[in-house]
Short mmCIF file of C-alpha atoms and ligand atoms in Angstrom, two decimals:
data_model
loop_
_atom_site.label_atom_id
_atom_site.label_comp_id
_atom_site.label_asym_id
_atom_site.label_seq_id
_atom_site.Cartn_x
_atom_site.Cartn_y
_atom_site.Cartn_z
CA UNK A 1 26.71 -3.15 8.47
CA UNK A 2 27.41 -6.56 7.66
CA UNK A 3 30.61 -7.66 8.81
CA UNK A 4 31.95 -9.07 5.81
CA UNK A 5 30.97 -5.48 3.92
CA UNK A 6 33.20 -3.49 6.60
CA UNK A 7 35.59 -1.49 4.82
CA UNK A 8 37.90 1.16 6.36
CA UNK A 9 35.92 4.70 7.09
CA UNK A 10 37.21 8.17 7.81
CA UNK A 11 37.29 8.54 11.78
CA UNK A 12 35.50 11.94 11.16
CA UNK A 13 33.83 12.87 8.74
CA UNK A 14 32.93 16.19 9.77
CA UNK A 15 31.60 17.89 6.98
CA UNK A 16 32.10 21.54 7.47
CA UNK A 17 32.30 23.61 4.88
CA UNK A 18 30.44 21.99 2.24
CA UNK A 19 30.84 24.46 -0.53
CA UNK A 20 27.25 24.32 -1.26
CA UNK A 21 25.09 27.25 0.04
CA UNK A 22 22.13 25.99 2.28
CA UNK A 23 19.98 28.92 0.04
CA UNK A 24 18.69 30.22 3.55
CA UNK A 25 15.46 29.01 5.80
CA UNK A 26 11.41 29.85 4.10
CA UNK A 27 10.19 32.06 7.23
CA UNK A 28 6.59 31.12 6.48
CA UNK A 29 5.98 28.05 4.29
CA UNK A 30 4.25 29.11 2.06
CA UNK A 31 6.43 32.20 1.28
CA UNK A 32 8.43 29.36 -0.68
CA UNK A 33 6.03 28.63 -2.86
CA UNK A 34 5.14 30.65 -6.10
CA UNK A 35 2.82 33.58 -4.58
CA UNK A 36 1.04 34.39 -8.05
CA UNK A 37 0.50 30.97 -9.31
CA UNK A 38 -0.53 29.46 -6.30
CA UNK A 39 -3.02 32.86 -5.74
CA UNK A 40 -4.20 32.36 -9.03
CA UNK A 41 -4.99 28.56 -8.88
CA UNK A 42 -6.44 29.01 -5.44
CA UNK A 43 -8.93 31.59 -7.26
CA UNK A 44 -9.83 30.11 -9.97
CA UNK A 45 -10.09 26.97 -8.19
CA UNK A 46 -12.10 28.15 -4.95
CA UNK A 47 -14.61 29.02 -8.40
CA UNK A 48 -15.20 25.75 -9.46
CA UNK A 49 -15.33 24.44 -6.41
CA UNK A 50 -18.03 27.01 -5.54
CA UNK A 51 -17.50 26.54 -1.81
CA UNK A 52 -19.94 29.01 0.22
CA UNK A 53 -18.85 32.37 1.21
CA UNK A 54 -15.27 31.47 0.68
CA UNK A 55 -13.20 34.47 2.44
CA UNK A 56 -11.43 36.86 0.17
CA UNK A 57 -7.71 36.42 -0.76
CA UNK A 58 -5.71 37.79 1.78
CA UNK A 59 -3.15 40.16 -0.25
CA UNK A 60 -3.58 38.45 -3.04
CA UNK A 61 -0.83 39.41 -5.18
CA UNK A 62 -1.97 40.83 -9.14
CA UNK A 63 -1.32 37.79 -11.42
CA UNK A 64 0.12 38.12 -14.46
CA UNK A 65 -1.04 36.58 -16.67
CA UNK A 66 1.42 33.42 -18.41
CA UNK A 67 0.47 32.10 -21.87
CA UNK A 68 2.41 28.91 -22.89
CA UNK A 69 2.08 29.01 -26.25
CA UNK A 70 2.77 25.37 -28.42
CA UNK A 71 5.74 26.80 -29.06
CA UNK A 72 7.63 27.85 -25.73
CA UNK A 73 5.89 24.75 -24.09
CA UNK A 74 5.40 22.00 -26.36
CA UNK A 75 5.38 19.18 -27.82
CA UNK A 76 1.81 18.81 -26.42
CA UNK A 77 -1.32 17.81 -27.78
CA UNK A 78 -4.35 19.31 -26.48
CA UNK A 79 -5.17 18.11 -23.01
CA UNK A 80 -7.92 15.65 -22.91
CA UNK A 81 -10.44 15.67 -20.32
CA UNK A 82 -9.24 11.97 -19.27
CA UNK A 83 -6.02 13.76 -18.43
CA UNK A 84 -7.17 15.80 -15.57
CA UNK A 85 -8.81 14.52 -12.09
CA UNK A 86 -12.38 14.75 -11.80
CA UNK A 87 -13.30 16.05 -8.63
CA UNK A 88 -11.99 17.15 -5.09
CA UNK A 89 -12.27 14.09 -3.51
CA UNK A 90 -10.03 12.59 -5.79
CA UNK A 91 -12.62 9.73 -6.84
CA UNK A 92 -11.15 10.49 -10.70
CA UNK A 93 -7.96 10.92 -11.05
CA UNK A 94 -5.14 12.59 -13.28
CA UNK A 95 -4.01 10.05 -15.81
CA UNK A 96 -0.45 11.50 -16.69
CA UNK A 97 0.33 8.26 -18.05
CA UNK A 98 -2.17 8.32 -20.80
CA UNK A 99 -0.42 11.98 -21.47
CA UNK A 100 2.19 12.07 -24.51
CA UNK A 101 3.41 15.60 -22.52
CA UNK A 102 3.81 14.14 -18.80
CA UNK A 103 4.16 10.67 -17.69
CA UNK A 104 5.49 8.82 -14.94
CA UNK A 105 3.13 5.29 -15.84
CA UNK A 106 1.68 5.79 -12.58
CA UNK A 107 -0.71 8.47 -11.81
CA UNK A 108 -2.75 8.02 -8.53
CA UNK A 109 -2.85 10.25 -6.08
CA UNK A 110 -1.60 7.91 -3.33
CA UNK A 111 1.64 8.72 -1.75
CA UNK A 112 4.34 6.59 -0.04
CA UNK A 113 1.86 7.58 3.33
CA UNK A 114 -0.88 5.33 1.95
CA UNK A 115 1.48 2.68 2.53
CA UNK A 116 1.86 3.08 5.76
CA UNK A 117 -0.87 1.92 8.41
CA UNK A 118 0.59 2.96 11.78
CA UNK A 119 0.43 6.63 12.14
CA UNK A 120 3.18 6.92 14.94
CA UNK A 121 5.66 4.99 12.36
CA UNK A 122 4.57 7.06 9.75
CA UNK A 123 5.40 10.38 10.72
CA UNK A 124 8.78 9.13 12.00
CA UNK A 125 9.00 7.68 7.97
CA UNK A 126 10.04 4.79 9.02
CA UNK A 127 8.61 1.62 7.38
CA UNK A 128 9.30 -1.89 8.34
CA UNK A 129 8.62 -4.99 6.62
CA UNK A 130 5.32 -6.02 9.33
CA UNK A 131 4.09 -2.53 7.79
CA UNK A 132 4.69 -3.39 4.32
CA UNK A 133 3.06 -7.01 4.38
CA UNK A 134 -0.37 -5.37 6.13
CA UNK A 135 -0.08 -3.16 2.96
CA UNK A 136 0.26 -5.89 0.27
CA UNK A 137 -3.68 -5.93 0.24
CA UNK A 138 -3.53 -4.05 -2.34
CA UNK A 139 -3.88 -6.16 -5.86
CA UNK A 140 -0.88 -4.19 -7.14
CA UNK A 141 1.89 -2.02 -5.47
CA UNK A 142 2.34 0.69 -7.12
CA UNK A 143 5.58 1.95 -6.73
CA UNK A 144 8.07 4.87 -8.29
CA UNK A 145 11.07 4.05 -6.85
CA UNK A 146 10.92 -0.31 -6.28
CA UNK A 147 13.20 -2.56 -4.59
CA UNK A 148 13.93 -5.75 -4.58
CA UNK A 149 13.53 -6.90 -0.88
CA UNK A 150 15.00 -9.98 0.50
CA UNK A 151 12.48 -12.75 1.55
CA UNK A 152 12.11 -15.19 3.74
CA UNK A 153 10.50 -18.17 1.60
CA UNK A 154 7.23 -18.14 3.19
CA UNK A 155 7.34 -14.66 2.69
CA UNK A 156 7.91 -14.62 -0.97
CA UNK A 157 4.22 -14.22 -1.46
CA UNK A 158 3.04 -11.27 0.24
CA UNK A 159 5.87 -8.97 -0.45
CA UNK A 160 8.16 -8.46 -3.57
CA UNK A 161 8.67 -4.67 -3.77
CA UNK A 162 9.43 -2.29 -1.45
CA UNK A 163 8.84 1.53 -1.90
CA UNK A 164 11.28 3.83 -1.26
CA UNK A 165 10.00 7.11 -2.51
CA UNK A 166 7.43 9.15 -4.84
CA UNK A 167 3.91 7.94 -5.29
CA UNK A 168 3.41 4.44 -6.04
CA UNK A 169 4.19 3.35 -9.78
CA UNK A 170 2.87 0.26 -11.45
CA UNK A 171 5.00 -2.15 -10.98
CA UNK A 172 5.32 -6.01 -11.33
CA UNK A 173 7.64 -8.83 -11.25
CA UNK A 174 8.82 -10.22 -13.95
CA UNK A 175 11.57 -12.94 -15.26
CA UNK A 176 14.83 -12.89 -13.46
CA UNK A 177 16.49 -9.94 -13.64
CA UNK A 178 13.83 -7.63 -14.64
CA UNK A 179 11.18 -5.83 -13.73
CA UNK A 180 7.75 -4.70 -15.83
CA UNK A 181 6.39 -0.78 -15.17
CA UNK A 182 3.12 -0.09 -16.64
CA UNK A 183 3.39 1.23 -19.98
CA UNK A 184 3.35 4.73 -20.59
CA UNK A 185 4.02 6.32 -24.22
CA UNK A 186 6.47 9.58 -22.55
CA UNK A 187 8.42 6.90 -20.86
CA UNK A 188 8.69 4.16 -23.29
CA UNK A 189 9.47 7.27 -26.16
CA UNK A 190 12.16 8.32 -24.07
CA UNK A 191 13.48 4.29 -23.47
CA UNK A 192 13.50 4.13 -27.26
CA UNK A 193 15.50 7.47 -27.89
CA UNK A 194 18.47 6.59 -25.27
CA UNK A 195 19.09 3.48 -27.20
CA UNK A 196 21.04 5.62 -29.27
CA UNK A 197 22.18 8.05 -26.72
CA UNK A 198 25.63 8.32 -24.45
CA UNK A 199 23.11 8.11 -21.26
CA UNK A 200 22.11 4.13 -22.54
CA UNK A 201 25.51 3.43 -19.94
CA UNK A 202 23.37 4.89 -17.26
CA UNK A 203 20.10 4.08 -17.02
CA UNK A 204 18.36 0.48 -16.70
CA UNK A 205 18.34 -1.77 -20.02
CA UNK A 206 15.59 -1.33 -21.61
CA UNK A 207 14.21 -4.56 -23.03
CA UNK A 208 10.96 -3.51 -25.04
CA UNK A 209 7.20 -3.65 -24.06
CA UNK A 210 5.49 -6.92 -22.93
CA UNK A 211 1.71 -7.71 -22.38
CA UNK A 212 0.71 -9.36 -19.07
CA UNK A 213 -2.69 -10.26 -18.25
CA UNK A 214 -4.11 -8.09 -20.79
CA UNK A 215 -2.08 -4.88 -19.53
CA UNK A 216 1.22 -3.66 -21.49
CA UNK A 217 4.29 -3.13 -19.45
CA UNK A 218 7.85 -1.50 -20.11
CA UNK A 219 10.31 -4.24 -19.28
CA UNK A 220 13.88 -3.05 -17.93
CA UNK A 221 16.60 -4.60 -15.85
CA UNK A 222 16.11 -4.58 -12.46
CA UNK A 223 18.67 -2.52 -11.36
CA UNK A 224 18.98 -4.85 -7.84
CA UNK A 225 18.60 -8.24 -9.19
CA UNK A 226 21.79 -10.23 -7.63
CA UNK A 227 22.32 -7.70 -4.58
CA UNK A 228 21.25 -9.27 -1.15
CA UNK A 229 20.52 -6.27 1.78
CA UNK A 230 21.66 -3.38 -0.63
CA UNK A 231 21.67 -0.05 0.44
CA UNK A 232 19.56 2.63 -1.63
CA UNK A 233 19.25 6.18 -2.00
CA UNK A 234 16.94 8.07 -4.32
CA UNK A 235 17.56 11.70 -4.88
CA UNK A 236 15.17 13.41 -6.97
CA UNK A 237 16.53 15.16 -9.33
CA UNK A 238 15.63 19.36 -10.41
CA UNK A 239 14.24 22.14 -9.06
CA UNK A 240 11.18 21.73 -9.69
CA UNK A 241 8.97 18.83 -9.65
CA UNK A 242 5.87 19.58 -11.75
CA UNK A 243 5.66 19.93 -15.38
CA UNK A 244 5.17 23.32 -16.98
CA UNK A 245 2.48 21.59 -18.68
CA UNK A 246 0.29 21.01 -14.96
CA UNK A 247 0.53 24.65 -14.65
CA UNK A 248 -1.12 25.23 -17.73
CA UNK A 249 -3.85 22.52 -17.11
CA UNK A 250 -4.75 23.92 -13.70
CA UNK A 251 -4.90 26.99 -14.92
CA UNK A 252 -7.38 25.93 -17.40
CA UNK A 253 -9.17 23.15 -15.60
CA UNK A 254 -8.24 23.86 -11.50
CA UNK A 255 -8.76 21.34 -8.94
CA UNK A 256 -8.90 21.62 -5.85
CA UNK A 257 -7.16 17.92 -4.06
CA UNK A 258 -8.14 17.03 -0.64
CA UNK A 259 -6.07 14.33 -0.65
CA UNK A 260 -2.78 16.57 -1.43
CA UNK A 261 -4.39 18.83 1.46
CA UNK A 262 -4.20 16.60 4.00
CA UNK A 263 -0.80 15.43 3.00
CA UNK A 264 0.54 18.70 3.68
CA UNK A 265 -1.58 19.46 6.79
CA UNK A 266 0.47 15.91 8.11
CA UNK A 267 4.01 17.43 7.81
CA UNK A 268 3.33 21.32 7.80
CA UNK A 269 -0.15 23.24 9.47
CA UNK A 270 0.76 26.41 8.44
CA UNK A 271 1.53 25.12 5.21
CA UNK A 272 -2.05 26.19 3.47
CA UNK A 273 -3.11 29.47 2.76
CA UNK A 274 -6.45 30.55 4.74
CA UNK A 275 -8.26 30.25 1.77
CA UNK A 276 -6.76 26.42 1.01
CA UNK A 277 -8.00 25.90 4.57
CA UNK A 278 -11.44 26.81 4.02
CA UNK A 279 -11.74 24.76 1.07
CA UNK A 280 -9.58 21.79 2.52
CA UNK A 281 -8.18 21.28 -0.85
CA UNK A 282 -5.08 22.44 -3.32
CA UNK A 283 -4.20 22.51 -6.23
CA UNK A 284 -1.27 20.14 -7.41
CA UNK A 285 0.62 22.54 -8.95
CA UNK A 286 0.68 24.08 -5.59
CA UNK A 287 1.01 21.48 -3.40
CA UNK A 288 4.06 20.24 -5.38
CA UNK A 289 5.69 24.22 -4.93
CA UNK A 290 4.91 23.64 -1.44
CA UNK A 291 7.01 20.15 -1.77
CA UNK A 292 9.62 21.49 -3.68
CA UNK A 293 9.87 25.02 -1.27
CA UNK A 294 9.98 22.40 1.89
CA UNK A 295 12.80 20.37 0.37
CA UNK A 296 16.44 21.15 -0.99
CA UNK A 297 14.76 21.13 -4.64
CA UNK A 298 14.59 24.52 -5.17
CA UNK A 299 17.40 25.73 -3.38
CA UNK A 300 19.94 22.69 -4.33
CA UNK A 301 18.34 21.26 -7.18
CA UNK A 302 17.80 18.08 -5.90
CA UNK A 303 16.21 15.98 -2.92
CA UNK A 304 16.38 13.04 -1.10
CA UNK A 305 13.71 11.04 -1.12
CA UNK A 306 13.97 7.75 0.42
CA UNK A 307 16.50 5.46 1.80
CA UNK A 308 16.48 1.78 2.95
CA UNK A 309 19.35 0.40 4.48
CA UNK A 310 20.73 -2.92 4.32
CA UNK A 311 19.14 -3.98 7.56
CA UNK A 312 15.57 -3.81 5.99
CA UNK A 313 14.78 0.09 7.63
CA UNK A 314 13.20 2.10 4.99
CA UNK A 315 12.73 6.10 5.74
CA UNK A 316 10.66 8.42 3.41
CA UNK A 317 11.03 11.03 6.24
CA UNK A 318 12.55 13.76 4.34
CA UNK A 319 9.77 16.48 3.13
CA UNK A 320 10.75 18.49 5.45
CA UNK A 321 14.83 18.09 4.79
CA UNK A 322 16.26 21.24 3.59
CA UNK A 323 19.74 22.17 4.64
CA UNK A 324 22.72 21.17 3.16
CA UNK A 325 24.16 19.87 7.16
CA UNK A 326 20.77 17.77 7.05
CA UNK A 327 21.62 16.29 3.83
CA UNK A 328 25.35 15.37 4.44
CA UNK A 329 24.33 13.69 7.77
CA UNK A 330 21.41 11.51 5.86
CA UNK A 331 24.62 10.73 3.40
CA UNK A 332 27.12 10.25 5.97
CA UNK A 333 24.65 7.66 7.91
CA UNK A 334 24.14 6.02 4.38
CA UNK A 335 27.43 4.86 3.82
CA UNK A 336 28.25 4.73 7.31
CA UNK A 337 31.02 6.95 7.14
CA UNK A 338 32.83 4.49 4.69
CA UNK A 339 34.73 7.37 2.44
CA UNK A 340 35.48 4.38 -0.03
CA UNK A 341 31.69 4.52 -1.02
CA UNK A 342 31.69 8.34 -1.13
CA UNK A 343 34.50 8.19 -3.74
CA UNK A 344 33.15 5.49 -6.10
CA UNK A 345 29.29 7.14 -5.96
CA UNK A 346 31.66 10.16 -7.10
CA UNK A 347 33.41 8.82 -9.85
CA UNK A 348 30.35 7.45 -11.15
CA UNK A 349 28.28 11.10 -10.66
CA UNK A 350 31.36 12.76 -12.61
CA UNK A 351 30.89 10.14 -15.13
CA UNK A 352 26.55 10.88 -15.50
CA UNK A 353 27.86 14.64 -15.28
CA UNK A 354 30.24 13.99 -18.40
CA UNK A 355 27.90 12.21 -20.34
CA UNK A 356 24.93 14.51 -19.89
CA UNK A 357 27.17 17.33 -21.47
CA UNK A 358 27.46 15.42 -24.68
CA UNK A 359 23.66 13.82 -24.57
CA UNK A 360 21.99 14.57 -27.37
CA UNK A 361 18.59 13.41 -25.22
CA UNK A 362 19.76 15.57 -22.26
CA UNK A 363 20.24 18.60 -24.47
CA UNK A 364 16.01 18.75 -25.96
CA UNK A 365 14.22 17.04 -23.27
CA UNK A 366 13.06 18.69 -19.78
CA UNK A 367 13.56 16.41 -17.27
CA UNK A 368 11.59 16.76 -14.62
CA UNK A 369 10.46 14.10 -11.85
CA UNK A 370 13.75 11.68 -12.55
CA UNK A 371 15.77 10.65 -9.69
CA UNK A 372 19.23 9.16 -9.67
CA UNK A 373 19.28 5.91 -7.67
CA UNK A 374 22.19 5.52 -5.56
CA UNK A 375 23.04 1.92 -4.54
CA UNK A 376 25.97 0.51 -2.61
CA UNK A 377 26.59 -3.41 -1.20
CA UNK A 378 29.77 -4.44 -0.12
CA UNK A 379 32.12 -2.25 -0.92
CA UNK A 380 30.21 -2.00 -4.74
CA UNK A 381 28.85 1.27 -5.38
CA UNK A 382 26.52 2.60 -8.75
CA UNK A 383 24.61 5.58 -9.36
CA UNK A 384 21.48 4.93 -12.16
CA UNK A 385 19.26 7.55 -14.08
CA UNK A 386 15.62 6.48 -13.44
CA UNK A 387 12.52 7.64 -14.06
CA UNK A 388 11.43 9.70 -17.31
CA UNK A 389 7.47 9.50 -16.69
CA UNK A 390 7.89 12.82 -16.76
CA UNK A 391 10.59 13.26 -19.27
CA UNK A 392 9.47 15.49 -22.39
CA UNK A 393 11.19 15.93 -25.40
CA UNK A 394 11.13 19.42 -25.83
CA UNK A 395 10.05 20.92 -30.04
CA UNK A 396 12.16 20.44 -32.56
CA UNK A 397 14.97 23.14 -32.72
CA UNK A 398 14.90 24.00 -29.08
CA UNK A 399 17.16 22.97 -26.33
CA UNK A 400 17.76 23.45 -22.83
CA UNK A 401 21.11 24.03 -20.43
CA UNK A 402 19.71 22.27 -17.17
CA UNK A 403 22.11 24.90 -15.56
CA UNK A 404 19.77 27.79 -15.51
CA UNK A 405 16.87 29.21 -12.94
CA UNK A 406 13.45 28.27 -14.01
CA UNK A 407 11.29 30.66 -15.38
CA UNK A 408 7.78 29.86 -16.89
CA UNK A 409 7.78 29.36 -20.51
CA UNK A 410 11.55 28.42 -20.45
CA UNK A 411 11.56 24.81 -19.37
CA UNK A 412 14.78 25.09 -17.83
CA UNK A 413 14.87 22.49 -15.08
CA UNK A 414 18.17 22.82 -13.15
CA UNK A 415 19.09 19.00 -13.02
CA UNK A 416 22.61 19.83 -13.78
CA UNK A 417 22.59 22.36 -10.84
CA UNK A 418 20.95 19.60 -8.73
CA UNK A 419 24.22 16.98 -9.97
CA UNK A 420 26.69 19.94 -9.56
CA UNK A 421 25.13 20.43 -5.87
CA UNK A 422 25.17 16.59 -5.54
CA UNK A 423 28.82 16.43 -6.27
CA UNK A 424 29.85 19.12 -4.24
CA UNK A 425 28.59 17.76 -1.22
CA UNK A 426 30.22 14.17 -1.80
CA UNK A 427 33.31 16.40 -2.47
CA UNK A 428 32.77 18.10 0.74
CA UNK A 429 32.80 15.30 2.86
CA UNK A 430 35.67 13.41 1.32
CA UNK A 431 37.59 16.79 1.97
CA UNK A 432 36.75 17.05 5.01
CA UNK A 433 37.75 13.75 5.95
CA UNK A 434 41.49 14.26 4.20
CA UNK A 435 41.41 17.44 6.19
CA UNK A 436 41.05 19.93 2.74
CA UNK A 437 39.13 22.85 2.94
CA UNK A 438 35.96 23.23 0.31
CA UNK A 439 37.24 26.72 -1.74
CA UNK A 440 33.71 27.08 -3.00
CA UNK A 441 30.96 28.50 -0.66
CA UNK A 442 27.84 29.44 -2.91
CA UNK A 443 24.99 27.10 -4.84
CA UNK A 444 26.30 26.31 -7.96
CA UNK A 445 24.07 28.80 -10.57
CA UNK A 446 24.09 29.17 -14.41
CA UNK A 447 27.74 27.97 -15.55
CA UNK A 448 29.02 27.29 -19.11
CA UNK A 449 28.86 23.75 -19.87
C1 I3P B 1 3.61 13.23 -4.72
C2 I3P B 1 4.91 13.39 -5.51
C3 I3P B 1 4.80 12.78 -6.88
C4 I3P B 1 3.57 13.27 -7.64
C5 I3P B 1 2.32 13.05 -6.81
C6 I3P B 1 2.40 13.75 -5.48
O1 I3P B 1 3.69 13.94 -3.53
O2 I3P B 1 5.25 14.72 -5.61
O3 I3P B 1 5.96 13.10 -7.61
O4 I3P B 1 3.42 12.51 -8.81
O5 I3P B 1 1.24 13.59 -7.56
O6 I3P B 1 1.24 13.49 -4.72
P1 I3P B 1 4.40 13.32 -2.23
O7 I3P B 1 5.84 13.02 -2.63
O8 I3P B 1 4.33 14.38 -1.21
O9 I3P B 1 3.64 12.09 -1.87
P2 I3P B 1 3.91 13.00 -10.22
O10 I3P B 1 5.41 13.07 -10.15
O11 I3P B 1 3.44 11.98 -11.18
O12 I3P B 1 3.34 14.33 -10.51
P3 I3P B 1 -0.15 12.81 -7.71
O13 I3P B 1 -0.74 12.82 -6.32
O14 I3P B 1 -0.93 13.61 -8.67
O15 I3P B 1 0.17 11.45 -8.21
#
């Protein structure tokens, strides 16, 4: 830490006794995914795939059978062929952002991995700038989750963003101050509608759609103009990642993804079925149960994603981070044990928990796919809603808790569970450091808000 940025910090931080429940280890991987909708994709996938002889199911269990009619899921319009990837190999792609139902604005399959060219580096997750500047090849950087990075002048060229976390969005540079992400109709509907909403405090200022080159953007302050070597945190946000809407669609049009195959052979072998590892592919809505079973998502409603430190490091390490200990370390190293930081990303988290009580966008949209964006810089400290690619307003007349399980057809997607989670472990470590005991000892479930 800078020396100028040092602030007081507990001694200890200790963080027993969180008050959140770690929801228990998966004994086999893919145990923690969804056993009949991953059995059923795999089927009906392995039959449009075709491959040869492909081996039975192995205790496949019976599927039943989940309708999503217009009315429990959507808004939707029909899919569109455009919408879905066209083939294993992932040479077409899914175009979420063209989708009125689920966009992020940036829809290729590449990952934060594809980033990355040294393989040692990139199972450690730990990127550093000589990695990023081999990577700027690319004409754009796509990137979810951006950051400003500071540049040496004759560096200014080759790199402007930095990824944190997620796959790559379409981002660009734009006037001081603000940055341009790729237009996409979900997002830019859901821009428009918190205009008028409580949550406008919270997320970035939205600042209407621009055309570059030809291309339309969504232009929005950039949430790190004016900080030099911030510190960043994104926690995704749920618990679940994927859209009830992509269940649907591979249901009705499965593909089998190489691409997500391999990513999961790189952090988990046993992580495919036999029958995924014949066919060296998955499904996405799999892959992403996979994700979310690997993760805290679907035991604390929420995940960390990615973190870069003031001192350039950037980790995107954390599929595999699960357990609530894990989690308060990564925090505890973030802030480097400077309880100041704890307590003002806590007043601001109380403050996003307040407001989404009285949102009238909160109350009919699933959100699913949005991370909160923790930054801190000398002794300054701000939590930011981000991300509503994947944000849907939900039919007219219905509206969801965000405090309830998910089950299909109800849309429920547990990001106040994941904020209730995310405040009790802050809590937990500030108690711990005054030397208070956490009273409560279970995951936060359905509550009245
Ligand atoms: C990606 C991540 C993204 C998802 C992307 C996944 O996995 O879950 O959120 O994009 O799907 O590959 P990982 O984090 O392991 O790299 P969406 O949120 O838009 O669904 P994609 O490959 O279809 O882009």
């Amino acid at each position: 830490m800078p020396k100028e940025c040092r602030r007081k910090s507990s001694k200890d931080f200790g963080f027993s006794g969180t008050g959140i429940s770690d929801g228990g280890r998966v004994e086999r991987r893919a145990a923690g995914r969804s056993p009949q909708i991953c059995a059923e994709l795999i089927q009906k996938a392995a039959i449009v795939a075709a491959p040869p002889a492909a081996p039975a199911l192995m205790d496949a269990p019976l599927v039943p059978q989940v309708t999503i009619t217009s009315d429990a899921g959507g808004t939707s319009r029909e899919i569109q062929e455009e919408d879905l990837d066209g083939a294993v190999d992932g040479t077409l792609r899914r175009k979420l952002s063209n989708s009125s139902i689920s966009s992020n604005g940036s829809s290729a399959v590449e990952s934060e991995d594809d980033l990355l060219s040294d393989t040692e580096t990139q199972s450690k997750g730990l990127v550093t700038l000589e990695h990023l500047v081999c990577a700027e090849s690319k004409a754009w950087k796509k990137l979810k989750t951006y950051i400003r990075w500071p540049l040496q002048a004759s560096q200014k060229k080759k790199v402007n963003w930095v990824q944190l976390a997620g796959h790559k969005g379409n981002f660009k540079a734009a006037e001081e101050g603000t940055i341009l992400k790729k237009l996409s109709e979900n997002e830019k509907k859901c821009f428009e509608d918190l205009q008028n909403d409580v949550l406008v405090h919270f997320v970035p200022r939205y600042q209407g759609i621009v055309e570059n080159d030809g291309e339309f953007f969504v232009q929005m302050t950039d949430l790190l103009a004016g900080f030099n070597h911030p510190n960043v945190m994104d926690c995704k946000m749920g618990l679940r990642t994927y859209l009830e809407e992509e269940l649907v669609r591979a249901r009705e049009r499965p593909k089998l993804r190489e691409d997500l195959y391999k990513k999961m052979m790189e952090v988990d072998r046993e992580g495919p079925s036999p029958q995924e590892h014949f066919q060296r592919g998955i499904t996405k809505p799999c892959y992403m149960q996979w994700r979310d079973s690997m993760s805290s998502t679907n035991t604390l409603g929420f995940r960390i994603e990615g973190i870069k430190k003031y001192d350039g490091t950037c980790r995107t390490d954390f599929k595999k981070t699960r357990s609530k200990q894990d989690i308060i370390k990564l925090f505890k190293e973030f802030v480097e044990e400077d309880v100041s930081i704890i307590m003002s990303y806590l007043e601001r988290l109380r403050e996003i928990r307040e407001a989404l009580r009285i949102s009238d966008f909160f109350k009919k949209h699933e959100v699913i796919g949005s991370s909160l964006l923790f930054i801190h810089v000398c002794g300054r400290a701000n939590v930011w809603m981000i991300d509503f690619g994947k944000t849907s307003a939900l039919p007219e007349g219905q509206t969801l808790r965000h405090d309830l399980p998910w089950q299909e057809g109800n849309r429920e997607d547990g990001y106040l569970l994941g904020l209730e989670n995310l405040i009790l472990t802050l809590e937990a470590a500030c108690n711990e450091g005054s030397g208070e005991e956490t009273k409560n000892n279970s995951l936060t479930t359905a509550r009245d808000f």
